[in-house]
């Protein structure tokens, strides 16, 4: 039984490592966040910052070895996902928490029909018979906007366009009416008009099913449309958390400021150049000491290199940032 008065998902101090020939990659470094019922949160940051690894850790899809969940808790409905048996976790995946992956071509099995792959979670998790699966599959395809569903269910992944494959992937994720949908950059490989359709589709489904959504993206433009709260990630840390309007109007972490500065804006002059962030992300084979953004930050001072700042409240509405510098006063904290 899910308790509506508590967050549906609470993650605390998640640390994920990968042990490889060159050493240990410190991929996730103490990530904590929560997700409320019916809420959409966005996890944003550049490629390689740990967004997908965070979600794969929560879903227990990290390959062990070389991966290892070194510490942390992921409470779903009061149960720690990291303490469940593999059989219990298999029930959670798809039935309670579903994931839409970045590339639907590699997520589908190329030699099985779409219909067979769509029906599998219904058979495994809900014990449905062939006729019920067919009926539910047609309903799902109609729900995600795939025409001639009975015919399309017989087809194979290569017969679907990129946008259609992504819709089929969303249909599969929704098959068992999960409480949480994790969307891992679901619009990355699609053109802009199809991207907008997928965003609208997920929003409509979320409202219809009162589902909670975690949307992973590096595109801050999409975030404004879909999310209520935003978590900004950098080098395996959450460096800022805010309600979406607060993040755009009053960003408090230098990395967030730099990301927003690199975003095309319709209200800027056409000859204004977009700013890039100088330097490169830190080498995660070296355990982070101090702020991970220090080497690329224009506001850096000595203390930044010595100690990692905790997430601290910077304004009302649970707005938090992990920075030793106060960007509003222009002084160290």
mmCIF file of N, CA and C in Angstrom, residues 197-258:
data_model
loop_
_atom_site.group_PDB
_atom_site.id
_atom_site.type_symbol
_atom_site.label_atom_id
_atom_site.label_comp_id
_atom_site.label_asym_id
_atom_site.label_seq_id
_atom_site.Cartn_x
_atom_site.Cartn_y
_atom_site.Cartn_z
ATOM 1 N N UNK A 197 6.163 16.293 -29.458
ATOM 2 C CA UNK A 197 5.041 15.342 -29.339
ATOM 3 C C UNK A 197 5.263 14.370 -28.178
ATOM 4 N N UNK A 198 6.501 13.873 -28.026
ATOM 5 C CA UNK A 198 6.807 12.926 -26.951
ATOM 6 C C UNK A 198 6.667 13.598 -25.583
ATOM 7 N N UNK A 199 7.141 14.855 -25.478
ATOM 8 C CA UNK A 199 6.993 15.618 -24.224
ATOM 9 C C UNK A 199 5.516 15.779 -23.883
ATOM 10 N N UNK A 200 4.706 16.181 -24.868
ATOM 11 C CA UNK A 200 3.262 16.360 -24.651
ATOM 12 C C UNK A 200 2.606 15.040 -24.256
ATOM 13 N N UNK A 201 3.020 13.967 -24.904
ATOM 14 C CA UNK A 201 2.465 12.646 -24.631
ATOM 15 C C UNK A 201 2.723 12.236 -23.175
ATOM 16 N N UNK A 202 3.975 12.381 -22.724
ATOM 17 C CA UNK A 202 4.319 11.988 -21.349
ATOM 18 C C UNK A 202 3.553 12.851 -20.339
ATOM 19 N N UNK A 203 3.420 14.148 -20.622
ATOM 20 C CA UNK A 203 2.667 15.028 -19.724
ATOM 21 C C UNK A 203 1.200 14.611 -19.625
ATOM 22 N N UNK A 204 0.596 14.278 -20.773
ATOM 23 C CA UNK A 204 -0.813 13.882 -20.787
ATOM 24 C C UNK A 204 -1.021 12.574 -20.030
ATOM 25 N N UNK A 205 -0.110 11.615 -20.240
ATOM 26 C CA UNK A 205 -0.214 10.309 -19.574
ATOM 27 C C UNK A 205 -0.021 10.470 -18.072
ATOM 28 N N UNK A 206 0.949 11.302 -17.691
ATOM 29 C CA UNK A 206 1.212 11.526 -16.263
ATOM 30 C C UNK A 206 -0.029 12.106 -15.576
ATOM 31 N N UNK A 207 -0.682 13.097 -16.224
ATOM 32 C CA UNK A 207 -1.885 13.705 -15.644
ATOM 33 C C UNK A 207 -3.023 12.691 -15.572
ATOM 34 N N UNK A 208 -3.137 11.870 -16.604
ATOM 35 C CA UNK A 208 -4.211 10.884 -16.690
ATOM 36 C C UNK A 208 -4.059 9.776 -15.650
ATOM 37 N N UNK A 209 -2.807 9.348 -15.410
ATOM 38 C CA UNK A 209 -2.548 8.210 -14.507
ATOM 39 C C UNK A 209 -2.079 8.638 -13.117
ATOM 40 N N UNK A 210 -1.946 9.951 -12.877
ATOM 41 C CA UNK A 210 -1.409 10.478 -11.614
ATOM 42 C C UNK A 210 -0.088 9.796 -11.258
ATOM 43 N N UNK A 211 0.781 9.724 -12.242
ATOM 44 C CA UNK A 211 2.054 9.027 -12.119
ATOM 45 C C UNK A 211 3.142 10.028 -11.739
ATOM 46 N N UNK A 212 4.170 9.558 -11.041
ATOM 47 C CA UNK A 212 5.348 10.390 -10.771
ATOM 48 C C UNK A 212 6.360 10.148 -11.892
ATOM 49 N N UNK A 213 7.064 11.215 -12.304
ATOM 50 C CA UNK A 213 7.992 11.101 -13.437
ATOM 51 C C UNK A 213 9.352 11.685 -13.061
ATOM 52 N N UNK A 214 10.420 10.953 -13.416
ATOM 53 C CA UNK A 214 11.782 11.489 -13.337
ATOM 54 C C UNK A 214 12.272 11.605 -14.773
ATOM 55 N N UNK A 215 12.538 12.835 -15.203
ATOM 56 C CA UNK A 215 12.936 13.084 -16.594
ATOM 57 C C UNK A 215 14.416 13.441 -16.606
ATOM 58 N N UNK A 216 15.236 12.613 -17.253
ATOM 59 C CA UNK A 216 16.681 12.842 -17.336
ATOM 60 C C UNK A 216 16.965 13.562 -18.655
ATOM 61 N N UNK A 217 17.702 14.666 -18.590
ATOM 62 C CA UNK A 217 17.987 15.405 -19.823
ATOM 63 C C UNK A 217 19.216 16.296 -19.654
ATOM 64 N N UNK A 218 19.811 16.678 -20.781
ATOM 65 C CA UNK A 218 20.837 17.722 -20.722
ATOM 66 C C UNK A 218 20.285 19.009 -21.331
ATOM 67 N N UNK A 219 18.999 18.978 -21.706
ATOM 68 C CA UNK A 219 18.372 20.096 -22.412
ATOM 69 C C UNK A 219 17.510 20.922 -21.452
ATOM 70 N N UNK A 220 18.054 22.050 -21.008
ATOM 71 C CA UNK A 220 17.310 22.904 -20.076
ATOM 72 C C UNK A 220 16.068 23.518 -20.712
ATOM 73 N N UNK A 221 16.028 23.578 -22.044
ATOM 74 C CA UNK A 221 14.849 24.092 -22.731
ATOM 75 C C UNK A 221 13.629 23.221 -22.500
ATOM 76 N N UNK A 222 13.803 21.896 -22.486
ATOM 77 C CA UNK A 222 12.703 20.950 -22.270
ATOM 78 C C UNK A 222 12.211 21.020 -20.830
ATOM 79 N N UNK A 223 13.149 21.228 -19.896
ATOM 80 C CA UNK A 223 12.844 21.180 -18.466
ATOM 81 C C UNK A 223 11.741 22.159 -18.078
ATOM 82 N N UNK A 224 11.787 23.371 -18.641
ATOM 83 C CA UNK A 224 10.805 24.413 -18.295
ATOM 84 C C UNK A 224 9.382 23.947 -18.588
ATOM 85 N N UNK A 225 9.233 23.111 -19.602
ATOM 86 C CA UNK A 225 7.905 22.650 -19.999
ATOM 87 C C UNK A 225 7.349 21.559 -19.110
ATOM 88 N N UNK A 226 8.230 20.675 -18.635
ATOM 89 C CA UNK A 226 7.708 19.428 -18.059
ATOM 90 C C UNK A 226 7.844 19.280 -16.550
ATOM 91 N N UNK A 227 8.840 19.946 -15.943
ATOM 92 C CA UNK A 227 9.172 19.626 -14.550
ATOM 93 C C UNK A 227 8.632 20.645 -13.565
ATOM 94 N N UNK A 228 8.405 20.169 -12.346
ATOM 95 C CA UNK A 228 8.058 21.074 -11.249
ATOM 96 C C UNK A 228 9.299 21.432 -10.437
ATOM 97 N N UNK A 229 10.203 20.442 -10.310
ATOM 98 C CA UNK A 229 11.459 20.669 -9.584
ATOM 99 C C UNK A 229 12.616 20.187 -10.431
ATOM 100 N N UNK A 230 13.772 20.815 -10.258
ATOM 101 C CA UNK A 230 14.951 20.459 -11.046
ATOM 102 C C UNK A 230 16.114 20.143 -10.115
ATOM 103 N N UNK A 231 16.827 19.055 -10.436
ATOM 104 C CA UNK A 231 18.079 18.715 -9.757
ATOM 105 C C UNK A 231 19.193 18.867 -10.792
ATOM 106 N N UNK A 232 20.181 19.704 -10.498
ATOM 107 C CA UNK A 232 21.304 19.910 -11.410
ATOM 108 C C UNK A 232 22.475 19.057 -10.935
ATOM 109 N N UNK A 233 22.992 18.188 -11.830
ATOM 110 C CA UNK A 233 24.087 17.280 -11.463
ATOM 111 C C UNK A 233 25.388 17.685 -12.133
ATOM 112 N N UNK A 234 26.474 17.457 -11.399
ATOM 113 C CA UNK A 234 27.805 17.686 -11.973
ATOM 114 C C UNK A 234 28.783 16.718 -11.318
ATOM 115 N N UNK A 235 29.491 15.933 -12.122
ATOM 116 C CA UNK A 235 30.536 15.005 -11.647
ATOM 117 C C UNK A 235 30.057 14.108 -10.513
ATOM 118 N N UNK A 236 28.822 13.614 -10.631
ATOM 119 C CA UNK A 236 28.306 12.674 -9.640
ATOM 120 C C UNK A 236 27.743 13.309 -8.386
ATOM 121 N N UNK A 237 27.645 14.633 -8.348
ATOM 122 C CA UNK A 237 27.060 15.360 -7.216
ATOM 123 C C UNK A 237 25.808 16.103 -7.689
ATOM 124 N N UNK A 238 24.850 16.296 -6.782
ATOM 125 C CA UNK A 238 23.776 17.260 -7.045
ATOM 126 C C UNK A 238 24.269 18.600 -6.527
ATOM 127 N N UNK A 239 24.375 19.597 -7.427
ATOM 128 C CA UNK A 239 24.946 20.888 -7.039
ATOM 129 C C UNK A 239 23.877 21.965 -6.832
ATOM 130 N N UNK A 240 22.667 21.722 -7.338
ATOM 131 C CA UNK A 240 21.580 22.680 -7.080
ATOM 132 C C UNK A 240 20.245 21.966 -7.209
ATOM 133 N N UNK A 241 19.294 22.374 -6.361
ATOM 134 C CA UNK A 241 17.929 21.844 -6.422
ATOM 135 C C UNK A 241 16.983 23.009 -6.241
ATOM 136 N N UNK A 242 15.978 23.121 -7.112
ATOM 137 C CA UNK A 242 15.044 24.248 -7.024
ATOM 138 C C UNK A 242 13.753 23.938 -7.763
ATOM 139 N N UNK A 243 12.690 24.653 -7.394
ATOM 140 C CA UNK A 243 11.473 24.665 -8.200
ATOM 141 C C UNK A 243 11.857 25.269 -9.551
ATOM 142 N N UNK A 244 11.257 24.787 -10.618
ATOM 143 C CA UNK A 244 11.725 25.120 -11.966
ATOM 144 C C UNK A 244 11.775 26.633 -12.220
ATOM 145 N N UNK A 245 10.767 27.375 -11.781
ATOM 146 C CA UNK A 245 10.771 28.833 -12.007
ATOM 147 C C UNK A 245 11.928 29.505 -11.280
ATOM 148 N N UNK A 246 12.198 29.049 -10.047
ATOM 149 C CA UNK A 246 13.297 29.628 -9.262
ATOM 150 C C UNK A 246 14.642 29.377 -9.935
ATOM 151 N N UNK A 247 14.790 28.197 -10.536
ATOM 152 C CA UNK A 247 16.068 27.862 -11.173
ATOM 153 C C UNK A 247 16.363 28.801 -12.345
ATOM 154 N N UNK A 248 15.341 29.118 -13.122
ATOM 155 C CA UNK A 248 15.540 30.010 -14.275
ATOM 156 C C UNK A 248 15.679 31.472 -13.854
ATOM 157 N N UNK A 249 14.894 31.871 -12.843
ATOM 158 C CA UNK A 249 14.882 33.283 -12.449
ATOM 159 C C UNK A 249 16.019 33.638 -11.497
ATOM 160 N N UNK A 250 16.465 32.640 -10.692
ATOM 161 C CA UNK A 250 17.433 32.956 -9.643
ATOM 162 C C UNK A 250 18.424 31.806 -9.440
ATOM 163 N N UNK A 251 19.178 31.418 -10.493
ATOM 164 C CA UNK A 251 20.144 30.321 -10.325
ATOM 165 C C UNK A 251 21.234 30.706 -9.333
ATOM 166 N N UNK A 252 21.636 29.752 -8.461
ATOM 167 C CA UNK A 252 22.576 30.089 -7.396
ATOM 168 C C UNK A 252 23.903 29.343 -7.464
ATOM 169 N N UNK A 253 24.030 28.384 -8.374
ATOM 170 C CA UNK A 253 25.310 27.681 -8.491
ATOM 171 C C UNK A 253 26.009 28.132 -9.781
ATOM 172 N N UNK A 254 27.316 28.387 -9.748
ATOM 173 C CA UNK A 254 28.020 28.836 -10.955
ATOM 174 C C UNK A 254 27.848 27.892 -12.152
ATOM 175 N N UNK A 255 27.722 26.595 -11.899
ATOM 176 C CA UNK A 255 27.523 25.645 -13.001
ATOM 177 C C UNK A 255 26.150 25.847 -13.649
ATOM 178 N N UNK A 256 25.116 26.044 -12.813
ATOM 179 C CA UNK A 256 23.770 26.304 -13.348
ATOM 180 C C UNK A 256 23.767 27.596 -14.153
ATOM 181 N N UNK A 257 24.430 28.626 -13.625
ATOM 182 C CA UNK A 257 24.545 29.905 -14.346
ATOM 183 C C UNK A 257 25.187 29.698 -15.712
ATOM 184 N N UNK A 258 26.259 28.888 -15.739
ATOM 185 C CA UNK A 258 26.973 28.626 -16.991
ATOM 186 C C UNK A 258 26.100 27.837 -17.969
#
